[in-house]
Coordinates of C-alpha atoms and ligand atoms in Angstrom, one line a residue:
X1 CA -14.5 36.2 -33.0
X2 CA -15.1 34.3 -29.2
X3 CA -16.0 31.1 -29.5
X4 CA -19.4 30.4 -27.5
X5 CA -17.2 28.1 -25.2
X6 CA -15.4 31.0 -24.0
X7 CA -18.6 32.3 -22.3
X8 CA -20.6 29.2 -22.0
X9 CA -19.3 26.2 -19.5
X10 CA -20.2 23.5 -21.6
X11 CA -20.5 20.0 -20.2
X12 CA -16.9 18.7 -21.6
X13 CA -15.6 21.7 -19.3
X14 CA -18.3 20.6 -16.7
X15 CA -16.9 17.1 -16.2
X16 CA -13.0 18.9 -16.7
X17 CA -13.7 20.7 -13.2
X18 CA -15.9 17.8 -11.9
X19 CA -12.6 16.0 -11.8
X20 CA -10.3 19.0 -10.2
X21 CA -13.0 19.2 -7.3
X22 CA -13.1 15.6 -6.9
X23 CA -9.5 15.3 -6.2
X24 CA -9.0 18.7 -4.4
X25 CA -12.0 17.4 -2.1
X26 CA -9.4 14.5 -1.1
X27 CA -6.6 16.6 -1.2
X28 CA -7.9 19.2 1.1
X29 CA -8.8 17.1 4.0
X30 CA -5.4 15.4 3.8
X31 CA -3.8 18.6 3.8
X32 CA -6.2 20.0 6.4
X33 CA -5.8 17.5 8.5
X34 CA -1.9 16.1 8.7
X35 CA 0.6 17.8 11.8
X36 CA 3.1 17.8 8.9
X37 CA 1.6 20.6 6.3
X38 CA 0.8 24.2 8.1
X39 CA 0.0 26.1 4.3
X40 CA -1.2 25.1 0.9
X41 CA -0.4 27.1 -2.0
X42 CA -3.4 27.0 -5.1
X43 CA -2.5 28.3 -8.5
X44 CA -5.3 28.8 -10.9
X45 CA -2.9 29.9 -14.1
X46 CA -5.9 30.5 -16.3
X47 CA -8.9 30.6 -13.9
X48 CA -11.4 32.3 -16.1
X49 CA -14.2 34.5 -14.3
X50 CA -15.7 31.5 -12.2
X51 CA -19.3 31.7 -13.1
X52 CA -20.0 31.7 -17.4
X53 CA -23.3 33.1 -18.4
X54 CA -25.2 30.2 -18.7
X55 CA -24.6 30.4 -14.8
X56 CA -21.9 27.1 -15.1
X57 CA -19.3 26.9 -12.7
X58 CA -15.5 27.7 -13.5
X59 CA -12.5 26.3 -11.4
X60 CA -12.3 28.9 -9.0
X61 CA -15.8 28.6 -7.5
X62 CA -15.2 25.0 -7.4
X63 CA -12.0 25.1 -5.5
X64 CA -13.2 27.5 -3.1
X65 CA -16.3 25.7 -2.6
X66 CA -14.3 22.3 -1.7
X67 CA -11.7 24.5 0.2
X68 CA -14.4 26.0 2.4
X69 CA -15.8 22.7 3.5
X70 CA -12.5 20.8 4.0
X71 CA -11.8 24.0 6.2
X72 CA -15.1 23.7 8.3
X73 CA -15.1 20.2 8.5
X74 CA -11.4 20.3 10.2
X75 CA -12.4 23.2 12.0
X76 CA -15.7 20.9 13.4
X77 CA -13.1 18.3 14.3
X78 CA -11.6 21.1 16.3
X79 CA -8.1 19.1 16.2
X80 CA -6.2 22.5 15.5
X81 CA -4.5 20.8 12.4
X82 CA -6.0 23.1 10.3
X83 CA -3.8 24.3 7.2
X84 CA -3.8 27.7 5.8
X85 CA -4.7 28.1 2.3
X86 CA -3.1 30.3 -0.1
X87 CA -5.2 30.9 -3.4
X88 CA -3.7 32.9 -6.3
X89 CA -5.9 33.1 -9.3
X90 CA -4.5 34.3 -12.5
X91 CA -6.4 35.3 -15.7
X92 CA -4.5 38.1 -18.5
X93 CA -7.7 39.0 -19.0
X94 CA -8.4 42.0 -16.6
X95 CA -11.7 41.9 -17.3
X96 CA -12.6 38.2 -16.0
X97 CA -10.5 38.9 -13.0
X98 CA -12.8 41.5 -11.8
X99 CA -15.6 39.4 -12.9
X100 CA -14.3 36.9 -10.4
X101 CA -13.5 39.2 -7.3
X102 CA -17.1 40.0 -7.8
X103 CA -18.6 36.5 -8.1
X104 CA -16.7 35.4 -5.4
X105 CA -17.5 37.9 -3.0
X106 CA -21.1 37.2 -3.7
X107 CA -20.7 33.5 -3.3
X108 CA -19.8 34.2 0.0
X109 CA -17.6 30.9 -0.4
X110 CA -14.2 32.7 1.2
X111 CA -13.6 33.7 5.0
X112 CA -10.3 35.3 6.2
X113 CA -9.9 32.7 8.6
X114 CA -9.3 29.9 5.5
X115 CA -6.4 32.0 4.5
X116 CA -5.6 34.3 1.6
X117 CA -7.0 35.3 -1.9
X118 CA -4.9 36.9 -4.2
X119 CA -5.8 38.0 -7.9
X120 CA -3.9 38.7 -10.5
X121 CA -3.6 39.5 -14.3
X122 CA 0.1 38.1 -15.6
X123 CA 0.4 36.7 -19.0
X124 CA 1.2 32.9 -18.2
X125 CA 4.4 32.8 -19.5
X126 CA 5.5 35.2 -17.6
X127 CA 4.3 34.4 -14.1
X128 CA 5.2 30.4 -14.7
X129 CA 8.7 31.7 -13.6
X130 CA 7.5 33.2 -10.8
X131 CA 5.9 30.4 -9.7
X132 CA 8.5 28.1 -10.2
X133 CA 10.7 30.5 -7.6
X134 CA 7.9 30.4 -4.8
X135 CA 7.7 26.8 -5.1
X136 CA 11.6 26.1 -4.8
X137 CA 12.0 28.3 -1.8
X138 CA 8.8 26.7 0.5
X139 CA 9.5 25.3 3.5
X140 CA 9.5 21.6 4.3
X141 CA 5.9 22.2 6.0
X142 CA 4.3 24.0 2.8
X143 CA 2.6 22.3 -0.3
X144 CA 1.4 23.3 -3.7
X145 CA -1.0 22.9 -6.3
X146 CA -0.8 24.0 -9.4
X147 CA -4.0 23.9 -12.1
X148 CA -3.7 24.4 -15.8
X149 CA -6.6 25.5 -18.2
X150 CA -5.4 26.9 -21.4
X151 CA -7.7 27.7 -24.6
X152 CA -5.0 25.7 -26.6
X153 CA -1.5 24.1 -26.4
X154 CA 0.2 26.4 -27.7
X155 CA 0.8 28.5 -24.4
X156 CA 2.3 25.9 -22.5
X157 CA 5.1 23.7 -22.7
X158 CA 6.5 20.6 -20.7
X159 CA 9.3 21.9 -19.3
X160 CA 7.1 24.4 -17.8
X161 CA 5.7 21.7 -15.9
X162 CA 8.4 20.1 -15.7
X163 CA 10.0 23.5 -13.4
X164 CA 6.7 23.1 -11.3
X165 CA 7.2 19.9 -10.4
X166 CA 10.8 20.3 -9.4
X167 CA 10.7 21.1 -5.6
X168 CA 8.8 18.0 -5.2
X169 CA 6.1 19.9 -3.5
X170 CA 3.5 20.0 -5.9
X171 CA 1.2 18.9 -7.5
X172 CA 0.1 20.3 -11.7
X173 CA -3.2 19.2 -13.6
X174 CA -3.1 20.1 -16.8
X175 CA -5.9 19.9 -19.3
X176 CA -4.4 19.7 -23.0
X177 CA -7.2 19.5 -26.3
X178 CA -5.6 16.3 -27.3
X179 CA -8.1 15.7 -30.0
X180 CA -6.8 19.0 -32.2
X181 CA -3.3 17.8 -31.4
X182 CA -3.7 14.5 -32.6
X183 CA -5.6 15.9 -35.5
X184 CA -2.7 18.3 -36.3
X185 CA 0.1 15.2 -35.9
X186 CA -2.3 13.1 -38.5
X187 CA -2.2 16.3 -41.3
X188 CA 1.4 18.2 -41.4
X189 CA 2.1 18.9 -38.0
X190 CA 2.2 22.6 -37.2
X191 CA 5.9 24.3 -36.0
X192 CA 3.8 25.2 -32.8
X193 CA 3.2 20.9 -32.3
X194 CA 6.2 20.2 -32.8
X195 CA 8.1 22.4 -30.4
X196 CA 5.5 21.2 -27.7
X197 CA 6.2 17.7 -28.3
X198 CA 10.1 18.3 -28.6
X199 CA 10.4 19.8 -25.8
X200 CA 8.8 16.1 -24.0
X201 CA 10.3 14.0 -26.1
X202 CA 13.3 13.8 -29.5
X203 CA 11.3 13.9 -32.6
X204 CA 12.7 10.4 -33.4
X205 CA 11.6 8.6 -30.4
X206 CA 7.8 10.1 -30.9
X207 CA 5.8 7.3 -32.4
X208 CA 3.1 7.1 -34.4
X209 CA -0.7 7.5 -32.9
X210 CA -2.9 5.3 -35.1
X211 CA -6.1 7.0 -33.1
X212 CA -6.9 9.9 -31.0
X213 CA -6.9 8.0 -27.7
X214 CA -3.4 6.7 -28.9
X215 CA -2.1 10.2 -29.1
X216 CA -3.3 10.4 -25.3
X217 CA -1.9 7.0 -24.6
X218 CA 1.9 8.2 -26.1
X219 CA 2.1 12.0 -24.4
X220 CA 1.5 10.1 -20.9
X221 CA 4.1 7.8 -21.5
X222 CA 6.5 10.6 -23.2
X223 CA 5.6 12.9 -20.0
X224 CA 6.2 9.6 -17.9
X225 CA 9.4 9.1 -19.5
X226 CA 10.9 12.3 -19.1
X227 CA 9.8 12.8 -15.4
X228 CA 11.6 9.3 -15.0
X229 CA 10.5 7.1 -11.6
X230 CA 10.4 10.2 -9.2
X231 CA 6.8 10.9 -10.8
X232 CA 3.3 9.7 -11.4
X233 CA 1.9 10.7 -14.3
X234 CA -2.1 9.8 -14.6
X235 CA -4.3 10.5 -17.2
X236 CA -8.6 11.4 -17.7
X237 CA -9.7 11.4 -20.9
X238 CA -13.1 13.5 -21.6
X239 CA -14.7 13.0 -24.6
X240 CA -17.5 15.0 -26.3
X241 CA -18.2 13.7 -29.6
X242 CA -16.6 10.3 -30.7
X243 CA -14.0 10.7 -31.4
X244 CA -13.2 14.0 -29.8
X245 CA -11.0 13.4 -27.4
X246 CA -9.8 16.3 -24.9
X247 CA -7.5 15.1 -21.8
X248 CA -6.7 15.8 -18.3
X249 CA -2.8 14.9 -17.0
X250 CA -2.1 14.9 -13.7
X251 CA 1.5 15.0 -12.4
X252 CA 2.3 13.8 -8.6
X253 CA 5.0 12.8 -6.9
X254 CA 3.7 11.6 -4.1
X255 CA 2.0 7.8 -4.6
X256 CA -0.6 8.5 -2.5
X257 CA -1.6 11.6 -4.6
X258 CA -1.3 9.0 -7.4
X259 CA -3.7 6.7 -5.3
X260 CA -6.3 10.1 -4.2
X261 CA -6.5 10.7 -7.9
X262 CA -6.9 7.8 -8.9
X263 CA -10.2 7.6 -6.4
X264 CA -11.4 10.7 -8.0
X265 CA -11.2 9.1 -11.4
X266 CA -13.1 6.0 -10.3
X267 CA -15.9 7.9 -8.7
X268 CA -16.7 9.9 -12.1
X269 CA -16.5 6.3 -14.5
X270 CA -17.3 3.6 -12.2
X271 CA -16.8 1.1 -14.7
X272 CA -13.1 2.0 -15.9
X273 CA -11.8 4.7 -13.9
X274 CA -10.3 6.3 -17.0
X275 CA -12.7 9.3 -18.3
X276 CA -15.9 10.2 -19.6
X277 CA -17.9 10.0 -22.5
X278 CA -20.7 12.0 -23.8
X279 CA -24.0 10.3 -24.1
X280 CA -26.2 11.9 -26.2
X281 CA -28.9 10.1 -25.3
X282 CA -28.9 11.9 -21.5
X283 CA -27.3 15.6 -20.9
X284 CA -27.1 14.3 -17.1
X285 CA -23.6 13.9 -16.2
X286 CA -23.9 10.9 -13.5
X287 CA -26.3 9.2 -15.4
X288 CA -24.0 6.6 -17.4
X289 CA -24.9 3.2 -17.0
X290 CA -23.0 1.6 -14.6
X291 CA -22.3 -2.2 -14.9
X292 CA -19.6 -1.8 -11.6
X293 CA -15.8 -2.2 -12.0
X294 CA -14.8 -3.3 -15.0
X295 CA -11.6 -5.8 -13.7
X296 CA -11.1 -8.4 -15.6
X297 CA -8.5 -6.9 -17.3
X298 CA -6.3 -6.2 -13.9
X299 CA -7.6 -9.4 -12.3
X300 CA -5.5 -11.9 -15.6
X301 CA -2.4 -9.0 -14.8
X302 CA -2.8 -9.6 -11.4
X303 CA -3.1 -13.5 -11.9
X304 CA 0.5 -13.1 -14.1
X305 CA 1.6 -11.1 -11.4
X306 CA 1.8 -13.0 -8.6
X307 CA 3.1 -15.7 -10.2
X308 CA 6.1 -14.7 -8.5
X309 CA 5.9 -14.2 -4.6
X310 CA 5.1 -10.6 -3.9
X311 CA 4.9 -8.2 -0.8
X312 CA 1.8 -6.3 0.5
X313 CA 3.3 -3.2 -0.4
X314 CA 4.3 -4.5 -4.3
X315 CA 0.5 -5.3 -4.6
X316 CA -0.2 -1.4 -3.6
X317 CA 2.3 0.1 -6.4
X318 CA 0.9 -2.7 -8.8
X319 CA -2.5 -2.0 -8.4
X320 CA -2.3 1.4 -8.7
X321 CA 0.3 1.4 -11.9
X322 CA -2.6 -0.6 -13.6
X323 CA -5.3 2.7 -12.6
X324 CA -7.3 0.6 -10.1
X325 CA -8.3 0.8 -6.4
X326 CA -7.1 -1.6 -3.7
X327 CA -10.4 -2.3 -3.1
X328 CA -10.8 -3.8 -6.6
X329 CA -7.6 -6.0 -5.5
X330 CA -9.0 -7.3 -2.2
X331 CA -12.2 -8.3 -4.1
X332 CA -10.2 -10.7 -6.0
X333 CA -7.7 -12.1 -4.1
X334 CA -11.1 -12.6 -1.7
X335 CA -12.1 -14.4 -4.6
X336 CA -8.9 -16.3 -4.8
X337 CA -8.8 -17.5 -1.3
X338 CA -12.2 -18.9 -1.4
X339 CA -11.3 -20.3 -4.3
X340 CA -8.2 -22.1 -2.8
X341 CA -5.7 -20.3 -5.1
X342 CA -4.4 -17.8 -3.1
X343 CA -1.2 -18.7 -1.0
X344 CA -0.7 -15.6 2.0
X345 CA 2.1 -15.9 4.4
X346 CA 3.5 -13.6 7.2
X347 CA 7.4 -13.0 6.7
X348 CA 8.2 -15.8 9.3
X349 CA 6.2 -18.0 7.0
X350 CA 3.1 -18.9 8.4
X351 CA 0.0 -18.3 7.2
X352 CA -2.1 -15.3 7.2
X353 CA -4.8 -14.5 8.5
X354 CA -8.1 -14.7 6.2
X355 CA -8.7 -11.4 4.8
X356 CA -5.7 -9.7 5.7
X357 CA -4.4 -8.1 2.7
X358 CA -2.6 -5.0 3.9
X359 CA -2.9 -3.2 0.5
X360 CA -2.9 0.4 1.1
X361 CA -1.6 3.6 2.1
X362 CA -1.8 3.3 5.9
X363 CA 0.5 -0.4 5.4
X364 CA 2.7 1.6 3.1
X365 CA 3.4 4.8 4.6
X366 CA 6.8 6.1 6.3
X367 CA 8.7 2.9 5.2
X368 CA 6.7 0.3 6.9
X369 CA 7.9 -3.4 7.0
X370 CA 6.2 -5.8 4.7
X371 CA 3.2 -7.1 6.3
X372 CA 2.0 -10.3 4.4
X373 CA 2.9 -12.0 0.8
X374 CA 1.2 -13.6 -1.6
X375 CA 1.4 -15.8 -4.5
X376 CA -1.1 -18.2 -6.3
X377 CA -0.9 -21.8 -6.9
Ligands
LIG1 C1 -10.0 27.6 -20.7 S1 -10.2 29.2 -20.0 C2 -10.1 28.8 -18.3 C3 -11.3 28.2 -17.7 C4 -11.3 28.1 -16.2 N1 -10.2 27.3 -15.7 C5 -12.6 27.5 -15.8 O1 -12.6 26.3 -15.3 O2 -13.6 28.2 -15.9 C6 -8.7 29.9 -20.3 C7 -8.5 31.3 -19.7 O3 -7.2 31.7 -19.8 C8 -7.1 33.1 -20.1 N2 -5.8 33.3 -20.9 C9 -5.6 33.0 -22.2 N3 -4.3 33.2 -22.4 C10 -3.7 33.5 -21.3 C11 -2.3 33.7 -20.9 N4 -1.4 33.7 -21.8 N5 -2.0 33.9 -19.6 C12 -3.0 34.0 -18.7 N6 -4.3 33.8 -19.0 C13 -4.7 33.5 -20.3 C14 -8.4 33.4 -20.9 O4 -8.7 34.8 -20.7 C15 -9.4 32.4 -20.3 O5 -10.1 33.0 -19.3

């Protein structure tokens, strides 16, 4: 029998593809608007019909929706950067494919001009492979994103991901149900868990996960591990009953996609930056209390930090290794400097200028020197 999840979007799937639009909204006006990427490639490898019955919005309506208005915003700008977008979107299910073509033609949310729409109705494992071809043959000007919505873990595996990621062009979320995996681990893990996690990491380096959000907490740093340094691996954990722990994992290998996500994160829990939780108490998604940034945390690792002298451009990887925003690091080293504990110098040694921090993309980009350095007293 269907679960009613299949047909209804429920709000843990609502805040799921809250997060995907959040970071393709970012990653779409980069893309649209750089000299150095002409196409984008999107893969939807389960996409689902795009509009459930209780009229809740699936991942293809919300890419399409963000890809429209990063097109018509570029296209406003009228700079001529403009990429063109290539949108496959993949269900086995014939039936939710047509489903789609249909809602998506009467959402009048795709135009020719954008690019192209493809549909299509492969069984993931077999057009993973496929994929993985395309990707290793585009050329230098040509990016890809690939998103990944299975019912279960059982139809994926890492190495899968591991292929995707291997031209270095792309870009995979995944969304894994953690919580039944964790569950499974705790009680006589299944042959089906074991070959998933086996295929990350050798059975005898898998530790233990005392609680669910451990679980989470191990399969980042197994995926981590086995990517090695090339990759960023991030992590959104979505919760819907205590306890119940479902995750997102993003895979980049491009910091600033790291940092992009990382702003996506932040602007759905503004008070870690590290997921959502289900408040009974309010079925409104936005409607957590926010106390601001919680940075105390990052602001004692930070202290230990820069104990040692470090560069502008060190603070930037730091920062964002510790899932913050450089604008939570410039708060407190602003803090710092009034405070009179802050020592900045310029590489020939003088001081530097109040304020000047230099954390961030545009000071780390295309190999810049090291602008500033700081240490405290
Ligand atoms: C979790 S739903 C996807 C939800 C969708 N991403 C959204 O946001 O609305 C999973 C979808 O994958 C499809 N599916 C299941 N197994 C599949 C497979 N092996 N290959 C391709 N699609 C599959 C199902 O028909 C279902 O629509």
């Amino acid at each position: 029998m269907k679960k009613k999840s299949q047909d209804h979007l429920f709000i843990h799937s609502e805040v799921k593809v809250k997060l995907l639009g959040a970071y393709l909204q970012r990653y779409f006006n980069i893309m649209s608007n750089t000299p150095f990427v002409n196409t984008v490639h999107y893969y939807d490898m389960f996409s689902g019909p795009g509009i459930y019955e209780n009229g809740g919005e699936g991942s293809p309506l919300i890419i399409l929706r963000e890809l429209k208005e990063a097109h018509f915003r570029a296209k406003s700008r009228k700079t001529d950067l403009s990429s063109k977008y290539k949108c496959l979107f993949n269900d086995k299910d014939l039936k939710k494919i047509e489903t789609l073509c249909k809602n998506i033609k009467e959402a009048k949310i795709h135009y020719p001009e954008m690019g192209t729409l493809d549909y299509c109705t492969e069984d993931y494992k077999k057009l993973c492979p496929e994929v993985v071809k395309q990707l290793k043959s585009l050329p230098k000007d040509e990016k890809a994103f690939v998103f990944i919505d299975p019912y279960g873990y059982k139809d994926v595996r890492f190495s899968e991901i591991r292929d995707l990621l291997s031209s270095k062009k792309s870009e995979v979320l995944l969304f894994l149900p953690t919580h039944f995996m964790f569950r499974f681990s705790e009680n006589g893990t299944p042959e089906s868990l074991h070959n998933f996690i086996n295929d990350v990491v050798p059975e005898d380096q898998w530790p233990k996960s005392e609680t669910g959000l451990d679980f989470v907490e191990n399969l980042k740093q197994a995926f981590q591990r086995n990517l090695g340094d090339d990759f960023f691996v991030d992590s959104f954990i979505i919760s819907r009953d205590k306890n119940q722990f479902f995750c997102l994992f993003f895979f980049t290998s491009h910091i600033y996609g790291f940092d992009r996500m990382l702003d996506a994160k932040w602007e759905i829990d503004a008070e870690d930056g590290r997921g959502w939780k289900f408040n009974a108490a309010s079925s409104n998604l936005f409607s957590q209390v926010i106390n601001g940034p919680n940075t105390s945390k990052f602001e004692k690792e930070l202290k230990a930090y820069l104990k040692e002298r470090r560069s502008n451009k060190d603070l930037y990887v730091f920062t964002l290794q510790k899932g913050h925003l450089t604008s939570h690091a410039v708060q407190i080293l602003k803090k710092w400097q009034d405070d009179g504990i802050l020592v900045a110098t310029l590489p020939d040694g003088k001081a530097a200028r109040k304020s000047a921090f230099y954390i961030g993309w545009e000071s780390y980009k295309n190999n810049q020197e090291v602008k500033a350095y700081f240490s405290t007293k």
